[in-house]
Amino acid sequence: MKNRLFVMSAASGAGKTTLKDKVIHKFPDIRYSISATTRSPRPGEVNGVHYFFKTKDEFLKMIQEDALVEWNEVHGNYYGTPKSFVEETLAKGERVLFDMDVFGKVNFDKVYPEATGILILPPSPEELERRLRTRASDSEEVIRLRLENAKKEIEFAQTNGKYEHVIVNDDLETAALELERILSQQN
Ligand code: 5GP
């Protein structure tokens, strides 16, 4: 089961989504797990492509029905990994890439301890703030909350997390090559 499940975690603004989008098409046998969330779609985000957008009641029902491998409240919204997709994809012999916050990853590890953890870090706290501000889709309050959380998440990941790989996303091309190298490992 080694190298079949890859979990990417990062504080928001570390550039994880850009990095993933740049690399994943090179791996036709890797599926990207689409999470469920109660957060509102950002401009351009499509239900069933970027996330499954749920109401709080719908999300709580998924928890009750044990339909999630793991879930967590991140920045005031719920996020979780649907179980059925992981099981079906593994049954087909394909591999899966997940995007998950550092606390959710700890719960994920209880179910899939063999998963490979990849932690994406911003080059510096200042650069993280600059990236969060240039995204401009979030309010000042949300940006401040994300910056505060980023510090806690990075500390937690480095002390309690299980991440076999750490990528500092300074130069996108270099970081993408590093991610490609990790995903290329087949056993
Ligand atoms: P965003 O709102 O920026 O898309 O994501 C916010 C955070 O939620 C990120 O740290 C991301 O990794 C995390 N996240 C996305 N999907 C999941 C999931 O299925 N489970 C958990 N625990 N976190 C998730």
GROMACS .gro file of C-alpha atoms and ligand atoms in nm:
model
  211
    1MET     CA    1   0.000   0.000   0.000
    2LYS     CA    2   0.304   0.229   0.018
    3ASN     CA    3   0.307   0.528  -0.222
    4ARG     CA    4  -0.057   0.485  -0.318
    5LEU     CA    5  -0.191   0.759  -0.092
    6PHE     CA    6  -0.029   1.103  -0.084
    7VAL     CA    7  -0.147   1.376   0.151
    8MET     CA    8  -0.046   1.737   0.091
    9SER     CA    9  -0.082   1.980   0.379
   10ALA     CA   10   0.006   2.347   0.398
   11ALA     CA   11  -0.100   2.667   0.561
   12SER     CA   12  -0.320   2.849   0.310
   13GLY     CA   13  -0.110   3.079   0.095
   14ALA     CA   14   0.181   2.834   0.075
   15GLY     CA   15   0.088   2.774  -0.289
   16LYS     CA   16  -0.030   2.417  -0.253
   17THR     CA   17  -0.316   2.434  -0.507
   18THR     CA   18  -0.099   2.596  -0.777
   19LEU     CA   19   0.167   2.334  -0.717
   20LYS     CA   20  -0.080   2.046  -0.731
   21ASP     CA   21  -0.241   2.179  -1.053
   22LYS     CA   22   0.101   2.210  -1.216
   23VAL     CA   23   0.199   1.849  -1.148
   24ILE     CA   24  -0.104   1.620  -1.121
   25HIS     CA   25  -0.177   1.597  -1.497
   26LYS     CA   26   0.160   1.423  -1.538
   27PHE     CA   27   0.028   1.127  -1.339
   28PRO     CA   28  -0.271   0.969  -1.514
   29ASP     CA   29  -0.293   0.699  -1.243
   30ILE     CA   30  -0.333   0.952  -0.961
   31ARG     CA   31  -0.680   1.083  -0.875
   32TYR     CA   32  -0.727   1.399  -0.675
   33SER     CA   33  -0.966   1.351  -0.383
   34ILE     CA   34  -1.243   1.612  -0.387
   35SER     CA   35  -1.328   1.718  -0.032
   36ALA     CA   36  -1.664   1.816   0.107
   37THR     CA   37  -1.683   2.162   0.264
   38THR     CA   38  -1.933   2.405   0.412
   39ARG     CA   39  -1.730   2.705   0.288
   40SER     CA   40  -1.881   2.914   0.007
   41PRO     CA   41  -1.733   2.869  -0.340
   42ARG     CA   42  -1.469   3.126  -0.443
   43PRO     CA   43  -1.507   3.282  -0.789
   44GLY     CA   44  -1.438   3.015  -1.050
   45GLU     CA   45  -1.481   2.721  -0.814
   46VAL     CA   46  -1.717   2.453  -0.939
   47ASN     CA   47  -1.919   2.209  -0.726
   48GLY     CA   48  -1.790   1.855  -0.778
   49VAL     CA   49  -1.463   1.979  -0.932
   50HIS     CA   50  -1.289   2.182  -0.662
   51TYR     CA   51  -1.506   2.077  -0.368
   52PHE     CA   52  -1.844   1.927  -0.294
   53PHE     CA   53  -2.007   2.237  -0.146
   54LYS     CA   54  -2.244   2.138   0.137
   55THR     CA   55  -2.472   2.310   0.386
   56LYS     CA   56  -2.382   2.260   0.752
   57ASP     CA   57  -2.678   2.019   0.790
   58GLU     CA   58  -2.567   1.814   0.490
   59PHE     CA   59  -2.213   1.798   0.627
   60LEU     CA   60  -2.329   1.693   0.975
   61LYS     CA   61  -2.535   1.419   0.809
   62MET     CA   62  -2.220   1.291   0.633
   63ILE     CA   63  -2.045   1.274   0.973
   64GLN     CA   64  -2.340   1.090   1.129
   65GLU     CA   65  -2.350   0.841   0.842
   66ASP     CA   66  -1.977   0.777   0.881
   67ALA     CA   67  -1.923   0.885   0.521
   68LEU     CA   68  -1.595   1.071   0.589
   69VAL     CA   69  -1.245   0.927   0.648
   70GLU     CA   70  -1.162   1.240   0.848
   71TRP     CA   71  -1.301   1.589   0.892
   72ASN     CA   72  -1.206   1.907   1.068
   73GLU     CA   73  -1.320   2.263   1.122
   74VAL     CA   74  -1.074   2.492   0.942
   75HIS     CA   75  -1.105   2.873   0.954
   76GLY     CA   76  -1.467   2.844   1.074
   77ASN     CA   77  -1.584   2.597   0.808
   78TYR     CA   78  -1.605   2.219   0.796
   79TYR     CA   79  -1.388   2.021   0.555
   80GLY     CA   80  -1.379   1.643   0.514
   81THR     CA   81  -1.257   1.359   0.297
   82PRO     CA   82  -1.535   1.141   0.151
   83LYS     CA   83  -1.474   0.773   0.221
   84SER     CA   84  -1.637   0.618  -0.087
   85PHE     CA   85  -1.405   0.787  -0.337
   86VAL     CA   86  -1.086   0.667  -0.162
   87GLU     CA   87  -1.213   0.311  -0.135
   88GLU     CA   88  -1.333   0.296  -0.497
   89THR     CA   89  -1.013   0.448  -0.634
   90LEU     CA   90  -0.788   0.212  -0.439
   91ALA     CA   91  -1.003  -0.084  -0.549
   92LYS     CA   92  -0.936   0.018  -0.913
   93GLY     CA   93  -0.562   0.008  -0.846
   94GLU     CA   94  -0.524   0.383  -0.883
   95ARG     CA   95  -0.346   0.620  -0.649
   96VAL     CA   96  -0.490   0.918  -0.465
   97LEU     CA   97  -0.365   1.266  -0.378
   98PHE     CA   98  -0.536   1.446  -0.090
   99ASP     CA   99  -0.533   1.804   0.030
  100MET     CA  100  -0.589   1.821   0.404
  101ASP     CA  101  -0.514   2.048   0.695
  102VAL     CA  102  -0.245   1.934   0.939
  103PHE     CA  103  -0.494   1.837   1.214
  104GLY     CA  104  -0.717   1.637   0.978
  105LYS     CA  105  -0.404   1.450   0.862
  106VAL     CA  106  -0.354   1.311   1.214
  107ASN     CA  107  -0.702   1.152   1.200
  108PHE     CA  108  -0.643   1.034   0.844
  109ASP     CA  109  -0.324   0.855   0.961
  110LYS     CA  110  -0.532   0.648   1.204
  111VAL     CA  111  -0.717   0.495   0.907
  112TYR     CA  112  -0.434   0.497   0.650
  113PRO     CA  113  -0.104   0.500   0.844
  114GLU     CA  114   0.089   0.408   0.530
  115ALA     CA  115  -0.003   0.735   0.354
  116THR     CA  116   0.287   0.954   0.242
  117GLY     CA  117   0.274   1.302   0.397
  118ILE     CA  118   0.398   1.605   0.201
  119LEU     CA  119   0.420   1.935   0.389
  120ILE     CA  120   0.433   2.250   0.176
  121LEU     CA  121   0.586   2.551   0.352
  122PRO     CA  122   0.601   2.916   0.244
  123PRO     CA  123   0.954   3.063   0.221
  124SER     CA  124   0.883   3.304   0.510
  125PRO     CA  125   0.595   3.444   0.720
  126GLU     CA  126   0.621   3.775   0.528
  127GLU     CA  127   0.584   3.601   0.193
  128LEU     CA  128   0.287   3.403   0.325
  129GLU     CA  129   0.112   3.728   0.421
  130ARG     CA  130   0.189   3.884   0.083
  131ARG     CA  131   0.044   3.582  -0.101
  132LEU     CA  132  -0.271   3.578   0.111
  133ARG     CA  133  -0.326   3.947   0.039
  134THR     CA  134  -0.270   3.925  -0.336
  135ARG     CA  135  -0.526   3.645  -0.361
  136ALA     CA  136  -0.773   3.921  -0.266
  137SER     CA  137  -1.072   3.690  -0.260
  138ASP     CA  138  -1.088   3.684   0.119
  139SER     CA  139  -1.189   3.965   0.358
  140GLU     CA  140  -0.936   4.130   0.593
  141GLU     CA  141  -1.087   3.936   0.883
  142VAL     CA  142  -1.044   3.605   0.698
  143ILE     CA  143  -0.686   3.694   0.599
  144ARG     CA  144  -0.594   3.770   0.963
  145LEU     CA  145  -0.755   3.448   1.083
  146ARG     CA  146  -0.566   3.250   0.818
  147LEU     CA  147  -0.233   3.411   0.916
  148GLU     CA  148  -0.285   3.331   1.283
  149ASN     CA  149  -0.386   2.975   1.201
  150ALA     CA  150  -0.092   2.934   0.961
  151LYS     CA  151   0.155   2.985   1.245
  152LYS     CA  152  -0.018   2.723   1.462
  153GLU     CA  153  -0.053   2.478   1.174
  154ILE     CA  154   0.315   2.497   1.077
  155GLU     CA  155   0.426   2.451   1.439
  156PHE     CA  156   0.191   2.156   1.485
  157ALA     CA  157   0.298   1.989   1.159
  158GLN     CA  158   0.665   2.019   1.244
  159THR     CA  159   0.626   1.877   1.595
  160ASN     CA  160   0.334   1.630   1.581
  161GLY     CA  161   0.276   1.565   1.212
  162LYS     CA  162   0.387   1.266   1.006
  163TYR     CA  163   0.533   1.422   0.692
  164GLU     CA  164   0.795   1.222   0.507
  165HIS     CA  165   0.860   1.514   0.271
  166VAL     CA  166   0.882   1.890   0.321
  167ILE     CA  167   0.876   2.122   0.020
  168VAL     CA  168   0.958   2.491   0.069
  169ASN     CA  169   0.762   2.665  -0.204
  170ASP     CA  170   1.000   2.948  -0.285
  171ASP     CA  171   1.051   2.893  -0.656
  172LEU     CA  172   0.743   2.727  -0.812
  173GLU     CA  173   0.937   2.537  -1.080
  174THR     CA  174   1.176   2.383  -0.826
  175ALA     CA  175   0.892   2.296  -0.588
  176ALA     CA  176   0.695   2.137  -0.875
  177LEU     CA  177   0.994   1.921  -0.971
  178GLU     CA  178   1.029   1.809  -0.610
  179LEU     CA  179   0.658   1.715  -0.592
  180GLU     CA  180   0.690   1.530  -0.923
  181ARG     CA  181   0.985   1.333  -0.786
  182ILE     CA  182   0.785   1.232  -0.477
  183LEU     CA  183   0.476   1.126  -0.674
  184SER     CA  184   0.695   0.926  -0.913
  185GLN     CA  185   0.790   0.687  -0.632
  186GLN     CA  186   0.587   0.376  -0.696
  187ASN     CA  187   0.691   0.148  -0.411
  1885GP     P1  188  -0.938   2.643   0.127
  1885GP     O1  189  -1.062   2.701   0.189
  1885GP     O2  190  -0.829   2.745   0.115
  1885GP     O3  191  -0.968   2.571  -0.002
  1885GP     O4  192  -0.884   2.531   0.227
  1885GP     C1  193  -0.863   2.562   0.361
  1885GP     C2  194  -0.797   2.448   0.432
  1885GP     O5  195  -0.881   2.333   0.434
  1885GP     C3  196  -0.664   2.403   0.372
  1885GP     O6  197  -0.570   2.394   0.479
  1885GP     C4  198  -0.695   2.268   0.317
  1885GP     O7  199  -0.583   2.184   0.321
  1885GP     C5  200  -0.802   2.220   0.412
  1885GP     N1  201  -0.882   2.110   0.355
  1885GP     C6  202  -0.930   2.096   0.230
  1885GP     N2  203  -0.994   1.980   0.216
  1885GP     C7  204  -0.986   1.916   0.336
  1885GP     C8  205  -1.032   1.790   0.385
  1885GP     O8  206  -1.093   1.710   0.315
  1885GP     N3  207  -1.004   1.762   0.515
  1885GP     C9  208  -0.936   1.847   0.597
  1885GP     N4  209  -0.913   1.809   0.722
  1885GP     N5  210  -0.890   1.965   0.554
  1885GP    C10  211  -0.915   2.000   0.425
   0.00000   0.00000   0.00000
